[in-house]
Short mmCIF file of C-alpha atoms in Angstrom, two decimals:
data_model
loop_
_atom_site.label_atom_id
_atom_site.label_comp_id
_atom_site.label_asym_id
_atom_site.label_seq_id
_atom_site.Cartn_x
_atom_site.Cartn_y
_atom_site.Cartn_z
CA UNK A 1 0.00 0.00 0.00
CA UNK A 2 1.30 3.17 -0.87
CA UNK A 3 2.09 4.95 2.44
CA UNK A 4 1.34 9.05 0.71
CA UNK A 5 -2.46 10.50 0.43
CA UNK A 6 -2.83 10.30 -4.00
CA UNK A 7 -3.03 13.82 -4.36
CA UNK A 8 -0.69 14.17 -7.42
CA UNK A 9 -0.94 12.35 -10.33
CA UNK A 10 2.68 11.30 -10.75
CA UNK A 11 5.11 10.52 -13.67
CA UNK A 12 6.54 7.04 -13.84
CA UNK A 13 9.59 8.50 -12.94
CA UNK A 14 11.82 7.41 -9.50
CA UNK A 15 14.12 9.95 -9.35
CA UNK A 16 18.37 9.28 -8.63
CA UNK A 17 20.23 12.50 -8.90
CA UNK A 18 19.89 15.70 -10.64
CA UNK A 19 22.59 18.07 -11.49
CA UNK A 20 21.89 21.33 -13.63
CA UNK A 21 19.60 20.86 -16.28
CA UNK A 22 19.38 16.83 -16.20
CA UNK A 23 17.42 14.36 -14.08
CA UNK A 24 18.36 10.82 -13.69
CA UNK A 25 16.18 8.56 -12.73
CA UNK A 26 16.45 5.05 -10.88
CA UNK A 27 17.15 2.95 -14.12
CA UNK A 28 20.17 5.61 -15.22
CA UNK A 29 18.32 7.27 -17.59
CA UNK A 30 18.89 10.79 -18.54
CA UNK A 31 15.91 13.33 -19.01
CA UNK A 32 16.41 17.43 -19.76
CA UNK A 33 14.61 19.19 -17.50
CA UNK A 34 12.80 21.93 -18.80
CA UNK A 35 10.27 21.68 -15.25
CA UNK A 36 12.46 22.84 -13.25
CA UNK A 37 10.68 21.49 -10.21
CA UNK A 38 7.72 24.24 -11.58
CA UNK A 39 9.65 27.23 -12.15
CA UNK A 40 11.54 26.67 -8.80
CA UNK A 41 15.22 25.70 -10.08
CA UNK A 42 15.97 28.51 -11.61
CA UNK A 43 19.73 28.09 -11.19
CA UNK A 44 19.02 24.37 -12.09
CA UNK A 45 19.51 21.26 -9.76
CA UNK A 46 22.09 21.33 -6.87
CA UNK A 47 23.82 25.03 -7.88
CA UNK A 48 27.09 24.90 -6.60
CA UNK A 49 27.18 28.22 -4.69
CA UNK A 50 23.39 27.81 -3.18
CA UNK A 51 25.34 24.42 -1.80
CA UNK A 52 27.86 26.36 -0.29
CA UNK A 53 25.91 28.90 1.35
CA UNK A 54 23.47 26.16 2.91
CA UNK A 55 26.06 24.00 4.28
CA UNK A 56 28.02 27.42 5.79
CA UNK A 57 24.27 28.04 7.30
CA UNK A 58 23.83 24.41 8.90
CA UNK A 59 27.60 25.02 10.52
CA UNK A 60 25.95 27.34 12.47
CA UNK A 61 22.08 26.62 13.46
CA UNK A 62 19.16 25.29 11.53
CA UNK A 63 16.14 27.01 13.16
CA UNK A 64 15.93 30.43 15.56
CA UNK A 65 12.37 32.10 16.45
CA UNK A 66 11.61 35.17 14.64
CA UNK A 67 11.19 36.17 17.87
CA UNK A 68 14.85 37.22 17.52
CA UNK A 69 16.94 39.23 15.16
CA UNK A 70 18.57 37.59 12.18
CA UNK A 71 20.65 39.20 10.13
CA UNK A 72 20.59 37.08 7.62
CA UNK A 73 16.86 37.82 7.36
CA UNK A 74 17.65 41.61 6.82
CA UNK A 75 20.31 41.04 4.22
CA UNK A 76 17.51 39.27 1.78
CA UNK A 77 15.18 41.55 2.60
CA UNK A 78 17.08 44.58 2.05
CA UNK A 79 18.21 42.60 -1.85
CA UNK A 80 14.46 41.99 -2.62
CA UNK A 81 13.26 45.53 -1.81
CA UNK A 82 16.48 46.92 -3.77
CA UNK A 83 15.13 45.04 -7.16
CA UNK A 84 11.37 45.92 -6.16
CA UNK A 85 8.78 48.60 -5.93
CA UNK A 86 8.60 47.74 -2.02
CA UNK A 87 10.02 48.86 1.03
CA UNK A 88 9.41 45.93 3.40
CA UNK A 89 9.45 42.28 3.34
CA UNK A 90 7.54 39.32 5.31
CA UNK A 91 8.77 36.16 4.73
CA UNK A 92 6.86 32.77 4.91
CA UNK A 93 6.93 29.26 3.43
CA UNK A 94 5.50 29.32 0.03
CA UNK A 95 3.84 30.91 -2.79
CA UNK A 96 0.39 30.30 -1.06
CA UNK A 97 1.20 31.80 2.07
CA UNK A 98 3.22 34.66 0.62
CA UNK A 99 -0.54 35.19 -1.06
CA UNK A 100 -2.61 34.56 2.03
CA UNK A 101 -0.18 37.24 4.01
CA UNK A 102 -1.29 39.69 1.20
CA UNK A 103 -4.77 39.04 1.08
CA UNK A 104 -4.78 39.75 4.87
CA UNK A 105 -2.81 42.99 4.61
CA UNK A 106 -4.87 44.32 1.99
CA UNK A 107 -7.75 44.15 3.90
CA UNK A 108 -6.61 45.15 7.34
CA UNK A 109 -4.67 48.48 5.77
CA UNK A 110 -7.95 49.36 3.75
CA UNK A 111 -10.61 48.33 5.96
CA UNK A 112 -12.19 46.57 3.34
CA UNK A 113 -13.16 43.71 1.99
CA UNK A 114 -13.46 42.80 -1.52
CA UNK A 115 -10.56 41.83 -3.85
CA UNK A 116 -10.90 41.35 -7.79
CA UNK A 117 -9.30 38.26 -8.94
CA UNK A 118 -9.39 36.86 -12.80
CA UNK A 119 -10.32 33.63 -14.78
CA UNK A 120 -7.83 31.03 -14.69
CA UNK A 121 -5.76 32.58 -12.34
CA UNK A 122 -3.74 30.60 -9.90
CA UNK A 123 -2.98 31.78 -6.34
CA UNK A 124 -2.64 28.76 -4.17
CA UNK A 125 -4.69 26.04 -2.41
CA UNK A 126 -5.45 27.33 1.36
CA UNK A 127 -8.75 28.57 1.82
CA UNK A 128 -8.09 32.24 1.51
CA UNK A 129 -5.71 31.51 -2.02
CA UNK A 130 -7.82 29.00 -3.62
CA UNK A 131 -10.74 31.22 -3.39
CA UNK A 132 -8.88 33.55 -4.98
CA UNK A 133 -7.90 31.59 -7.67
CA UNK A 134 -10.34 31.85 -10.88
CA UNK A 135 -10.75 28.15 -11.53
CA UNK A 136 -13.46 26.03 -10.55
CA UNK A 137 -11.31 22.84 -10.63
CA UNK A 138 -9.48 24.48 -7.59
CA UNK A 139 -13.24 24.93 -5.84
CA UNK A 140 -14.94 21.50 -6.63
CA UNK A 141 -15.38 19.76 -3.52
CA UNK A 142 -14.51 21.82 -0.64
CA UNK A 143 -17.78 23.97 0.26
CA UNK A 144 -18.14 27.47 0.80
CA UNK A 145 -15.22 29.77 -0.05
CA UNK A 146 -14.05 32.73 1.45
CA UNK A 147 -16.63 35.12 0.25
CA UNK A 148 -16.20 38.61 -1.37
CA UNK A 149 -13.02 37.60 -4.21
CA UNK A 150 -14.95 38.41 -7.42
CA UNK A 151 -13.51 36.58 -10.90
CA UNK A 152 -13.26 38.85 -13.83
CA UNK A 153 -11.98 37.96 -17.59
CA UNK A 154 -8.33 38.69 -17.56
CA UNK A 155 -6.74 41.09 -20.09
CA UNK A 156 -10.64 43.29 -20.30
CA UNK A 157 -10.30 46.60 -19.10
CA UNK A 158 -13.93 47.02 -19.89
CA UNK A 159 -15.00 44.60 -17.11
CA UNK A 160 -12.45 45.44 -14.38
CA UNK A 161 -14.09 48.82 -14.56
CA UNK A 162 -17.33 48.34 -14.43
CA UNK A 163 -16.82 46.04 -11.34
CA UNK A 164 -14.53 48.67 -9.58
CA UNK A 165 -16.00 50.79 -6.92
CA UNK A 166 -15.17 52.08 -3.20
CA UNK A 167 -15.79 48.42 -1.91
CA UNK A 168 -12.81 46.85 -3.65
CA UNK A 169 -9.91 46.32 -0.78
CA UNK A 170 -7.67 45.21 -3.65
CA UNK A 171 -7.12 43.83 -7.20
CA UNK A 172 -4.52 40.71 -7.25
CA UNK A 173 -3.43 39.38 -10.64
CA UNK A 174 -0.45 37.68 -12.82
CA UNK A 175 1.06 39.34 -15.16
CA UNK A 176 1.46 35.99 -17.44
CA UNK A 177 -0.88 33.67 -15.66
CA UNK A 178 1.10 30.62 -15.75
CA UNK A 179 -1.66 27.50 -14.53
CA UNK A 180 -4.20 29.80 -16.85
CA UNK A 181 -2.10 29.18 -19.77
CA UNK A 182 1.17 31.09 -19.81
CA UNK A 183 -1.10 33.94 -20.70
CA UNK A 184 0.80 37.78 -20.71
CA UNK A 185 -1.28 40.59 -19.58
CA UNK A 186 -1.93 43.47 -22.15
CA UNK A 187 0.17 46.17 -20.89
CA UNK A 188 -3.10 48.70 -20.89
CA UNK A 189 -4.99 46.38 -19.08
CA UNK A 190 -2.55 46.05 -16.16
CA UNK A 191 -2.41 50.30 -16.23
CA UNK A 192 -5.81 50.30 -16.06
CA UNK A 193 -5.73 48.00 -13.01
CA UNK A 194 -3.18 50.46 -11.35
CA UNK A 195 -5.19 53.69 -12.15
CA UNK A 196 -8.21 52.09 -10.45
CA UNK A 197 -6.27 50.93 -7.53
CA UNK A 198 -5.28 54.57 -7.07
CA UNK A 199 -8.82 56.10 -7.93
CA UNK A 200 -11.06 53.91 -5.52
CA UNK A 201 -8.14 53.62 -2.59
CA UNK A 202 -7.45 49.62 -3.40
CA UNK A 203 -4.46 48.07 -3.31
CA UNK A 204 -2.86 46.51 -6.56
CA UNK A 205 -1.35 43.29 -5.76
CA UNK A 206 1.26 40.90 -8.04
CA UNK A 207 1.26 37.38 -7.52
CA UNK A 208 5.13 37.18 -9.16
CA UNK A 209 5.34 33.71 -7.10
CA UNK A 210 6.14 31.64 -10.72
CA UNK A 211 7.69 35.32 -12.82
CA UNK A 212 9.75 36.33 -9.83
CA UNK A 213 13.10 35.74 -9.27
CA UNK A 214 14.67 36.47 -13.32
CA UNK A 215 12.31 33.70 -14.82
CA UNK A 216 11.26 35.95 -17.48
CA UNK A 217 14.70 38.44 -17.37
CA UNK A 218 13.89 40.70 -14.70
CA UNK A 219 13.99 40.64 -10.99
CA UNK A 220 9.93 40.61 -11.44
CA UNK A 221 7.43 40.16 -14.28
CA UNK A 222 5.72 43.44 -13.03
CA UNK A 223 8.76 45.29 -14.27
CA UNK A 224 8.37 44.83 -18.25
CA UNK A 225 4.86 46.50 -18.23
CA UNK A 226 5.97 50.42 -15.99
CA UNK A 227 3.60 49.61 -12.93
CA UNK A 228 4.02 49.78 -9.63
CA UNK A 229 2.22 47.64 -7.64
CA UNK A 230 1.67 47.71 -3.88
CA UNK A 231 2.45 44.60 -2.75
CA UNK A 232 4.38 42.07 -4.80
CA UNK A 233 4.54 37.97 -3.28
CA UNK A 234 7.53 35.68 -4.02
CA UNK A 235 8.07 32.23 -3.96
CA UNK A 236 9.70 29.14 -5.92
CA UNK A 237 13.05 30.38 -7.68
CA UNK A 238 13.61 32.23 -4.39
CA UNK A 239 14.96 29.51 -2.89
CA UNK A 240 16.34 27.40 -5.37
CA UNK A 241 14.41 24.60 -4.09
CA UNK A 242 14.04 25.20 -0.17
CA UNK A 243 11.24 26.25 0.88
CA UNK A 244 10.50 30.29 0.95
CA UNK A 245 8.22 32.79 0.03
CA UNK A 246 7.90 36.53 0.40
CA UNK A 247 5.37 39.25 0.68
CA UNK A 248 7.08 42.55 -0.33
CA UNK A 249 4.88 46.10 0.23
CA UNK A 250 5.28 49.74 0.47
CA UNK A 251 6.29 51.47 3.31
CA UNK A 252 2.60 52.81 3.86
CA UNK A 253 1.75 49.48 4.78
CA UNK A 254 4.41 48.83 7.63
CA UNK A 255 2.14 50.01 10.14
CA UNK A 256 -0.94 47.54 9.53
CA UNK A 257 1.12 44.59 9.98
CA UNK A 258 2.80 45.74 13.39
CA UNK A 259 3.51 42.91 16.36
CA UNK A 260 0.82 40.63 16.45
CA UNK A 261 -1.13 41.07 12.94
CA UNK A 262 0.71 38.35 11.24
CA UNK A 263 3.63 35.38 11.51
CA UNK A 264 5.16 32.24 10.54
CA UNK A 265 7.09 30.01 12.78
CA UNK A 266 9.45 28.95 10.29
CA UNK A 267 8.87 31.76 7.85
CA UNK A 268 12.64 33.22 7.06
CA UNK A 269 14.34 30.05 8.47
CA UNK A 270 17.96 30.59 8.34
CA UNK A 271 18.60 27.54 5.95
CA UNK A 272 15.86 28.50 3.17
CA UNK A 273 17.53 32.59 3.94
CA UNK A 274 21.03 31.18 2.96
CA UNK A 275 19.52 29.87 -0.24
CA UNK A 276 18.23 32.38 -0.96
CA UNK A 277 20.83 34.80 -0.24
CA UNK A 278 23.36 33.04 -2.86
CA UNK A 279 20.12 32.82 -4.91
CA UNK A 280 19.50 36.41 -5.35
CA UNK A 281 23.31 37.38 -5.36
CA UNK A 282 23.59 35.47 -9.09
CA UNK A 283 19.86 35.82 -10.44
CA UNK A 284 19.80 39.48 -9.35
CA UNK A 285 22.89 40.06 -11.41
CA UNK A 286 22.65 42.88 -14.67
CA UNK A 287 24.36 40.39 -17.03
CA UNK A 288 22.32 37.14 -15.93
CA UNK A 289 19.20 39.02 -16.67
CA UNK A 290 20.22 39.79 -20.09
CA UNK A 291 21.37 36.30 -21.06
CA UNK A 292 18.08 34.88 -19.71
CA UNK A 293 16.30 37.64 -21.76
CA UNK A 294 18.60 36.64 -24.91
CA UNK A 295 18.27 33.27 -24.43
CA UNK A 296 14.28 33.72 -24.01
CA UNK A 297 13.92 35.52 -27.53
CA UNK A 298 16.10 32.64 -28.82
CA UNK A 299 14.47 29.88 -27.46
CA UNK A 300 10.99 31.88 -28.77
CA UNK A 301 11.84 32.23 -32.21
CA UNK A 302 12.95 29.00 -32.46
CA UNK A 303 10.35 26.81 -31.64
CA UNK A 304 8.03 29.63 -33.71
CA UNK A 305 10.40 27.91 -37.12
CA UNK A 306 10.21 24.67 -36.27
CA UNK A 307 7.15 24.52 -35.37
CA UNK A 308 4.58 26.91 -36.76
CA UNK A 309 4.50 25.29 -39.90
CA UNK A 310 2.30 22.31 -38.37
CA UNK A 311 -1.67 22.79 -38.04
CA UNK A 312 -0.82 21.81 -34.57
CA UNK A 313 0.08 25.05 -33.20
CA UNK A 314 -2.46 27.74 -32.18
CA UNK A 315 0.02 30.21 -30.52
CA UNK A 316 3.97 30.33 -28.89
CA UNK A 317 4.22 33.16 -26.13
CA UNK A 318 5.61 33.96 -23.25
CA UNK A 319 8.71 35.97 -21.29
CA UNK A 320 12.24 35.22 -20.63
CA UNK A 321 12.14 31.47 -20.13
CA UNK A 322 8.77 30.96 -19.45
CA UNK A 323 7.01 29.75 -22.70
CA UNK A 324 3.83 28.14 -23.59
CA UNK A 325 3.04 26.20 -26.79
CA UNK A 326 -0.50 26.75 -27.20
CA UNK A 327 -2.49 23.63 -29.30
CA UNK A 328 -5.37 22.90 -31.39
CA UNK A 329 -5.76 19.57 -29.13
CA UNK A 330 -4.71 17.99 -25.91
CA UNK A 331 -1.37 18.15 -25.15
CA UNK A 332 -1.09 15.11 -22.81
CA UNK A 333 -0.32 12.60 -25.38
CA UNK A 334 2.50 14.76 -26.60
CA UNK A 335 4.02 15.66 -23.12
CA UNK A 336 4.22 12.10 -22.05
CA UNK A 337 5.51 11.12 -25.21
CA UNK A 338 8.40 13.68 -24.77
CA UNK A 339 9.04 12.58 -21.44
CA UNK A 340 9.67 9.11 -22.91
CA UNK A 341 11.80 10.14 -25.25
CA UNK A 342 13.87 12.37 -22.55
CA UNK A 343 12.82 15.69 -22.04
CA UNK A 344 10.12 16.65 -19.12
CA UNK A 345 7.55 19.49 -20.09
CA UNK A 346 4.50 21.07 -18.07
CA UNK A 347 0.90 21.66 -19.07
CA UNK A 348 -0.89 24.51 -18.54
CA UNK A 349 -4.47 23.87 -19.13
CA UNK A 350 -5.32 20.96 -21.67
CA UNK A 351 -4.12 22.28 -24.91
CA UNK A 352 -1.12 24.47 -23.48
CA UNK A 353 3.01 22.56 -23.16
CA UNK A 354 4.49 24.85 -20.82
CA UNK A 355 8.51 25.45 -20.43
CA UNK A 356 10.18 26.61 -18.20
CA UNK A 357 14.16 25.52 -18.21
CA UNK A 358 16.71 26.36 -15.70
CA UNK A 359 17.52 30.23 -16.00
CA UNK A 360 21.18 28.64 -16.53
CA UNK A 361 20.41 26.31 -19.48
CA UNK A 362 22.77 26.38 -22.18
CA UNK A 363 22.52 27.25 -25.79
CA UNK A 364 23.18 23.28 -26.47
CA UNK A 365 20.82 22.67 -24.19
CA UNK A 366 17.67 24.52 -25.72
CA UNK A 367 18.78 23.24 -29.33
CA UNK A 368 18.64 19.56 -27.92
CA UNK A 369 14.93 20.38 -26.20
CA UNK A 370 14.04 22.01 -29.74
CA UNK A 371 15.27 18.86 -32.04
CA UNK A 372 13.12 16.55 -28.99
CA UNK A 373 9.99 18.37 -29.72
CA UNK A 374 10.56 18.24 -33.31
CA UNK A 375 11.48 14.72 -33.27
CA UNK A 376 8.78 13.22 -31.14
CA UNK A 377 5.89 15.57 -33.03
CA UNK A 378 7.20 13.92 -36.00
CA UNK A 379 7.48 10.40 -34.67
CA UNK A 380 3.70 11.23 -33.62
CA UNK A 381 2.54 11.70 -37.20
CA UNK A 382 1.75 15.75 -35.71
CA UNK A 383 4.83 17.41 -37.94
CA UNK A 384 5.48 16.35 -41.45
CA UNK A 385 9.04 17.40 -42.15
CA UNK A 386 9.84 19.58 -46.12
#
């Protein structure tokens, strides 16, 4: 009997090892990991200098209560504020809480209650996050929500006005929803959300837990599209695979979330910090940013040759490394077929393949991905070769 609750449908994969931007399972065989544990490795598997700094942090102790200072603590603070619209930093566990802390701020600094979410969003499964995702798969089965998150259809200005009024406490969003499809925001749209926030006293929060942290080749998705939100939450490339998340906010905020308000007992623990800390010092980096940005357009217009001249392919978007293949079918067939034949994709949603390498993949690297794809579509009867 197997021993864990079946709440993922997993690969027939046992994982060995994994070093960079390979996985190797129990049997020795190789795969190229363009998962990256969900947009989490961003330096890949095992990075050298995230080892380091871990093993320098268990030298000296694993756990303290935030009851006392760390310095640590204030170092990664003080780098995510520096690459951020925010001032201050709380730091939790995960993507979900890092979204939970915000929802709670938002409503204790405005008094209010209601928060605009969108359609296919994707915030997190507690209580307060799932209800604040847009996706009724998230819902089914668990009874009444949280009330008062309202779901509007992302990218429409038209709607997010209409529903806008004195009541709102905030609007939270993605700015390339990544479970909804790998979907980028229309830059209008998410000034539109800002100039609302401002208008009706709201807050305008950015879920940046899977286009944080140089996945799409800036410190934060937010900063393509010249907004500035209120509160930003971090999460899975923070720690390069520890477990971390942040909630970042303006300096107006500090005082509704004095002593008391909020906490974590292992939120900032020293060993997740230290990853993070080595994390940030490379990802955070002027000439990293670029390459992932280089390598993003590369990677783009590639797979737009190869590939759009098959009746399979609807649309290929995305930021950075963080790339969806949008189909005319199912894409389940095709992603376990690729896994078979060595290379480990995402969906998001039924007909989108979702990518998302290592931030530190290699030129060599993306060309072998781009030949797999190729190869199996091909092998699948989907791509007829000139």
């Amino acid at each position: 009997m197997n021993s864990l609750f079946p709440t993922y449908n997993r690969w027939n994969i046992n994982v060995a090892s994994a070093d960079g931007s390979k996985v190797i399972d129990e049997q020795g065989k190789e795969y190229l990991d363009f998962v990256s544990g969900i947009a989490v490795n961003n330096l890949g598997n095992c990075h050298e200098s995230v080892k380091k700094s871990i093993l320098e942090q268990l030298d000296k102790y694993w756990h303290m209560s935030n009851l006392y200072h760390q310095q640590p603590q204030q170092e990664v603070g003080k780098m995510l504020v520096d690459f951020s619209d925010g001032d201050a930093v709380f730091f939790c566990n995960s993507g979900a809480e890092a979204n939970e802390a915000a929802i709670k701020l938002a409503r204790r600094h405005t008094g209010k209650s209601k928060i605009i979410t969108f359609k296919q969003s994707f915030h997190g499964r507690t209580f307060a996050t799932m209800s604040a995702t847009g996706q009724e798969k998230i819902h089914s089965g668990f009874g009444p929500l949280l009330q008062e998150f309202t779901y509007l259809p992302y990218n429409d200005s038209e709607s997010l006005e209409k529903e806008m009024d004195d009541s709102v406490a905030a609007i939270l969003l993605e700015v390339i929803q990544g479970e909804g499809g790998v979907v980028p925001a229309i830059p209008e749209f998410l000034k539109k959300a800002e100039q609302l926030c401002k208008q009706f006293g709201a807050l305008l929060i950015i879920d940046e837990v899977q286009t944080g942290i140089g996945r799409t080749g800036k410190p934060f998705g937010y900063q393509h599209f010249n907004i500035s939100p209120d509160i930003i939450t971090s999460a899975k490339g923070l720690g390069s695979g520890l477990p971390i998340g942040a909630m970042i906010g303006k300096a107006k905020l500090v005082e509704s979330f004095g002593p008391g308000s909020h906490g974590s007992t292992f939120g900032g623990n020293p060993i997740s910090i230290s990853a993070a800390k080595a994390t940030l010092e490379i990802i955070f980096k002027e000439e990293f940013l670029l390459d992932v940005s280089k390598k993003g357009e590369y990677l783009l217009s590639e797979l737009k040759k190869v590939l759009n001249s098959t009746g399979l392919i609807k649309e290929i978007r995305g930021k950075g490394l963080m790339v969806g293949i949008e189909c005319h079918q199912d894409v389940s067939a095709i992603i376990t077929k690729l896994r078979e034949n060595g290379l480990l994709v995402l969906n998001a949603g039924p007909n989108v393949i979702r990518l998302l390498p290592p931030l530190t993949i290699t030129m060599e690297e993306m060309n072998k991905a781009i030949e797999l794809i190729k190869t199996t579509l091909v092998d699948m009867d989907i791509l007829h070769p000139v």
